[in-house]
Short mmCIF file of C-alpha atoms in Angstrom, two decimals:
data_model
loop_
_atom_site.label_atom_id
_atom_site.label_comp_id
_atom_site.label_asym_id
_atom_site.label_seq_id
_atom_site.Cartn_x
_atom_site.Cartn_y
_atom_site.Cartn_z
CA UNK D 1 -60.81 -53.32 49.47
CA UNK D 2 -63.06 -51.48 46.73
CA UNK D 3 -62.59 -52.87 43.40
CA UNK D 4 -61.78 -49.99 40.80
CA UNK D 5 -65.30 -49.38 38.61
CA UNK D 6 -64.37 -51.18 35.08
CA UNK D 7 -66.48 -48.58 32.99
CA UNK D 8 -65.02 -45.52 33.98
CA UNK D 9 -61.77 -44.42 31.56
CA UNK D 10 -58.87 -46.06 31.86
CA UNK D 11 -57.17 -43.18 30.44
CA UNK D 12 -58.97 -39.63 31.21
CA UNK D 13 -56.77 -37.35 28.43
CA UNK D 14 -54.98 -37.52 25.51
CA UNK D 15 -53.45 -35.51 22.69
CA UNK D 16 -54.05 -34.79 19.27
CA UNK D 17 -50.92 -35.60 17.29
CA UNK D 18 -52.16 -35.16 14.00
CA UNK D 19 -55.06 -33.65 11.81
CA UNK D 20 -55.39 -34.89 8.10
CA UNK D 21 -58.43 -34.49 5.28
CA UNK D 22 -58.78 -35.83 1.83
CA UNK D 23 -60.53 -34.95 -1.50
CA UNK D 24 -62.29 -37.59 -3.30
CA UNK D 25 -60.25 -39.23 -6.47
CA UNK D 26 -60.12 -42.49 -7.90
CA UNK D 27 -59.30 -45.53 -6.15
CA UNK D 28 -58.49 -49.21 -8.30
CA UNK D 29 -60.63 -51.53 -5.90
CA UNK D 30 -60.48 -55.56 -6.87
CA UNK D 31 -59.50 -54.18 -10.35
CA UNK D 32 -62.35 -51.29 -10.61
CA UNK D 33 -62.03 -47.97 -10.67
CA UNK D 34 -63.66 -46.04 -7.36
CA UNK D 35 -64.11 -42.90 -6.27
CA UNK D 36 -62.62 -42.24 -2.62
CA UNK D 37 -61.49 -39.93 -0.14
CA UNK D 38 -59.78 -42.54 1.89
CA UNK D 39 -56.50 -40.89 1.63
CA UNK D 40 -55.84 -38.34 3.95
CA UNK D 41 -53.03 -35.87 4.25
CA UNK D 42 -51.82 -33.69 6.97
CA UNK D 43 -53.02 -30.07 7.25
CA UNK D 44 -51.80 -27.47 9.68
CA UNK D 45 -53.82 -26.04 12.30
CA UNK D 46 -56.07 -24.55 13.62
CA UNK D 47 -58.30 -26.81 11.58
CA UNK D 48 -62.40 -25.90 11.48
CA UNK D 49 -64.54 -28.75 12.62
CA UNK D 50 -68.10 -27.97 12.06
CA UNK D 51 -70.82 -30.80 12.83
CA UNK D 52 -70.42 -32.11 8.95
CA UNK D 53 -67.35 -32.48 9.71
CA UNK D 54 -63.51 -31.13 9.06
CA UNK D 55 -63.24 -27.93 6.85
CA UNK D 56 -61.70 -29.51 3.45
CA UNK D 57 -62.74 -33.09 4.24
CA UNK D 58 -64.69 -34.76 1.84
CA UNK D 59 -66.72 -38.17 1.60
CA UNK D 60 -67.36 -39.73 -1.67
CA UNK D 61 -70.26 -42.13 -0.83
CA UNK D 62 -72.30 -40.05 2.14
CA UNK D 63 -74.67 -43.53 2.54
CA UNK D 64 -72.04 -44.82 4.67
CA UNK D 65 -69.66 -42.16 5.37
CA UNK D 66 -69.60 -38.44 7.11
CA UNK D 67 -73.04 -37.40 8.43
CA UNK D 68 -74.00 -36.14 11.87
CA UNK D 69 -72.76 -39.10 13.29
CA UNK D 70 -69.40 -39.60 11.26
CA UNK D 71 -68.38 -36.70 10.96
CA UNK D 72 -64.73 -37.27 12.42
CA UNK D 73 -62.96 -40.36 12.25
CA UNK D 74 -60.04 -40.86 14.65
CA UNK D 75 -57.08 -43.51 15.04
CA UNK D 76 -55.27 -44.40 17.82
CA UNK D 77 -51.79 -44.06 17.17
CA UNK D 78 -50.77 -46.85 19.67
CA UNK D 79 -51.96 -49.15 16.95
CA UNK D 80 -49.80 -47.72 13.41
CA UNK D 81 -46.82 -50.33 14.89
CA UNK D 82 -49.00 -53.12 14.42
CA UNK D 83 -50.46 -51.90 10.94
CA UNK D 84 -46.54 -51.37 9.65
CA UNK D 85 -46.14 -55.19 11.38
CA UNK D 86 -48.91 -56.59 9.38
CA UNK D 87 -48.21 -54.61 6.16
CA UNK D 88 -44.67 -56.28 6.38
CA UNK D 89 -45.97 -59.75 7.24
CA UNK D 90 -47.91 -59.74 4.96
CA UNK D 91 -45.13 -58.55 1.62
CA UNK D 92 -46.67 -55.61 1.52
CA UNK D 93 -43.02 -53.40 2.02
CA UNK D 94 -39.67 -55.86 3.21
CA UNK D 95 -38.59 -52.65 5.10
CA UNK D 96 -40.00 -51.37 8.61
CA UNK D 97 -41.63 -48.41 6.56
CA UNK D 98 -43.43 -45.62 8.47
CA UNK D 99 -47.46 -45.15 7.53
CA UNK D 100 -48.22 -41.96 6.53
CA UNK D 101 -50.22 -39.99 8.76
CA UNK D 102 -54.03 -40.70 7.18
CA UNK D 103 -53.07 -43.79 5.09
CA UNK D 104 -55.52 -45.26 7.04
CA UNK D 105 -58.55 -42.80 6.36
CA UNK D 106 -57.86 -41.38 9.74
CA UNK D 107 -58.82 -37.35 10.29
CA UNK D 108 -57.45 -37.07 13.76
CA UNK D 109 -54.42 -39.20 14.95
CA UNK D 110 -54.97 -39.33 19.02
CA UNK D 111 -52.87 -40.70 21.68
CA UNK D 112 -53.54 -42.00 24.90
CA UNK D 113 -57.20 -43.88 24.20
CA UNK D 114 -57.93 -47.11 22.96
CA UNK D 115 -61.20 -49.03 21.91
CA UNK D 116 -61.52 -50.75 24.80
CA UNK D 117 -61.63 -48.09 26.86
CA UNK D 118 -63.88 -45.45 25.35
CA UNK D 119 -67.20 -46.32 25.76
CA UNK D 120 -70.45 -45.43 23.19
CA UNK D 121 -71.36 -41.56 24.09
CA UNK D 122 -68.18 -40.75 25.55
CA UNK D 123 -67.02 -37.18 25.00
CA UNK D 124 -63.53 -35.99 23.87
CA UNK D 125 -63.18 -32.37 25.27
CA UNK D 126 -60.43 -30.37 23.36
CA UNK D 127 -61.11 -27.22 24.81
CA UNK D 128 -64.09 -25.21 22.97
CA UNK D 129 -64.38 -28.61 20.81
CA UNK D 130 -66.71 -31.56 22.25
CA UNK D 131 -66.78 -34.50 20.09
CA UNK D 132 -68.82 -37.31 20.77
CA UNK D 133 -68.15 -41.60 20.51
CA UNK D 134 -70.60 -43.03 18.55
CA UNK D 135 -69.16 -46.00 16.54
CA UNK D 136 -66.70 -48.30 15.13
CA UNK D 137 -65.40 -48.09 12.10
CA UNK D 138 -66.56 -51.08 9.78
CA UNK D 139 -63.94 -51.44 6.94
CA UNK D 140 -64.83 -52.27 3.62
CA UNK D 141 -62.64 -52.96 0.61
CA UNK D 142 -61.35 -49.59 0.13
CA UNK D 143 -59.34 -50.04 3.44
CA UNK D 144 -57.72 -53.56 1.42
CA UNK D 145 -56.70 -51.48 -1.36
CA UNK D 146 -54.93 -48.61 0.58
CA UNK D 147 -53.31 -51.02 3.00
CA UNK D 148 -52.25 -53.34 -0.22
CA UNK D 149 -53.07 -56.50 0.95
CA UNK D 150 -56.78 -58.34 0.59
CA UNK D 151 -57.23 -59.46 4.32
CA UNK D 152 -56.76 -55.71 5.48
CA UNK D 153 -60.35 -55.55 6.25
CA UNK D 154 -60.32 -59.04 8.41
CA UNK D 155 -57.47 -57.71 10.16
CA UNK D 156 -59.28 -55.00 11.33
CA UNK D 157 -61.92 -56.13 13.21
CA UNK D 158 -59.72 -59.31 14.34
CA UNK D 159 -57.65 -57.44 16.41
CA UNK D 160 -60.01 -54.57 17.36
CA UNK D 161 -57.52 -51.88 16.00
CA UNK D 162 -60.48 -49.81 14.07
CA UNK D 163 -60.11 -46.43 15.52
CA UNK D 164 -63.97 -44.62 15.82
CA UNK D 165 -66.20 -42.52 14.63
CA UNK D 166 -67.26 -38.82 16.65
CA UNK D 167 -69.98 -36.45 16.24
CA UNK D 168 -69.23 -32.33 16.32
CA UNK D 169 -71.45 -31.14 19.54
CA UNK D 170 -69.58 -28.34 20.06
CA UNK D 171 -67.60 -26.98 16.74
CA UNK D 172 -64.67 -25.22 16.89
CA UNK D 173 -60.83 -25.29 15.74
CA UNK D 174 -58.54 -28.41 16.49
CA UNK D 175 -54.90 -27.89 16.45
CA UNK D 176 -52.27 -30.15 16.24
CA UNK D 177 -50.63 -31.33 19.46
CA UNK D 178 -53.75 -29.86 22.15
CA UNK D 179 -54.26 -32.36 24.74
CA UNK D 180 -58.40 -33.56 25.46
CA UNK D 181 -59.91 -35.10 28.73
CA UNK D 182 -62.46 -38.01 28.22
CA UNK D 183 -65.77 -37.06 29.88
CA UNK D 184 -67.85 -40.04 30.66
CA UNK D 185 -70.79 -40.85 29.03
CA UNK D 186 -73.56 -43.52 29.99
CA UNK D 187 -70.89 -46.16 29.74
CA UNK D 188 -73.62 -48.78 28.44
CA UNK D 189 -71.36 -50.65 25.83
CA UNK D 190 -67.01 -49.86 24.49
CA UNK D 191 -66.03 -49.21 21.09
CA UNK D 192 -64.55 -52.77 21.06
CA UNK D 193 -67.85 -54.41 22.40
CA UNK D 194 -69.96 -52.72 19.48
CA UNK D 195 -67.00 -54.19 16.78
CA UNK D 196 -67.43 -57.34 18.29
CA UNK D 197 -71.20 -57.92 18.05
CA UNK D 198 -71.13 -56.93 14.30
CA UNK D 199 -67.76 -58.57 13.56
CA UNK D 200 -70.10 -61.53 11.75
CA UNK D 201 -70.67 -59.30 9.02
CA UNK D 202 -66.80 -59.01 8.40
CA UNK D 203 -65.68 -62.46 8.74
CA UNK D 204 -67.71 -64.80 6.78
#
């Protein structure tokens, strides 16, 4: 009996539920004042994505965010359950509260891939639009003061629920609720693997 290839997508499409952008403002971070465009907010489609980027989106520190290689960052949505979980574990909320659609710093809110499936170089094809895998997200503080709770960041990497990064090589419009097919890429090393090896840096 052939054994089913373990690089090649466990899930080959998926769909775009949501599309947010933010403007950098002040964030309080440990008790300073920071500017950030963590927070995102919804915007209705067709939304431009250039290779800088989403039209509207802004970065406030460009040494570690946006670029030709961060230009998008994406969520799965399988994993805002297990945020809301945490954020009430933790006393965050004593209600089952709903997150906000970008209260994580999320621009695109996808369903149907996960980090362990969705390998470095991967492609998500919506359409016109080809967007590229090329990295984890690595949270910093920032994420702790959105979330409301200091071991945010920790949590992140822990569990592997960091969404990823994509590069624009094909620009275009995204719209809310279009569906994309995974096109393989090398399939050297997953999302999740890449976390892993830095997770060090995270947890000491």
């Amino acid at each position: 009996m052939t054994q089913a290839d373990p690089r090649m997508p466990k899930a080959d499409r998926g769909t775009l539920l949501s599309i947010q952008t933010g403007r950098v403002r002040p964030l309080m971070v440990s008790g300073r004042k920071m500017a950030s465009a963590i927070g995102k907010t919804p915007v209705s489609g067709p939304v431009e994505v250039g290779v800088m980027g989403l039209l509207g989106d802004e970065q406030a520190d460009p040494t570690v965010h946006g670029g030709l290689s961060k230009a998008v960052y994406a969520m799965p949505s399988e994993h805002l359950p297990w945020w809301r979980a945490q954020r009430q574990t933790r006393g965050v909320t004593l209600f089952e509260e709903d997150l906000a659609p970008g209260l994580l710093g999320e621009n695109l809110s996808l369903h149907g891939v996960l980090e362990q499936d969705l390998f470095i170089g991967d492609t998500l094809q919506f359409g016109e639009v080809a967007l590229r895998v090329t990295q984890p997200r690595e949270p910093c503080g920032k994420f702790n003061a959105v979330m409301a709770y200091p071991q945010a960041a920790k949590d992140m990497v822990l569990s592997g629920r960091c969404g990823f990064y994509l590069a624009v090589d094909r620009p275009g419009f995204l719209q809310v609720g279009a569906t994309f097919e995974v096109i393989p890429g090398p399939r050297a090393i997953s999302v999740l693997q890449v976390l892993q090896h830095k997770a060090w840096k995270h947890l000491r």
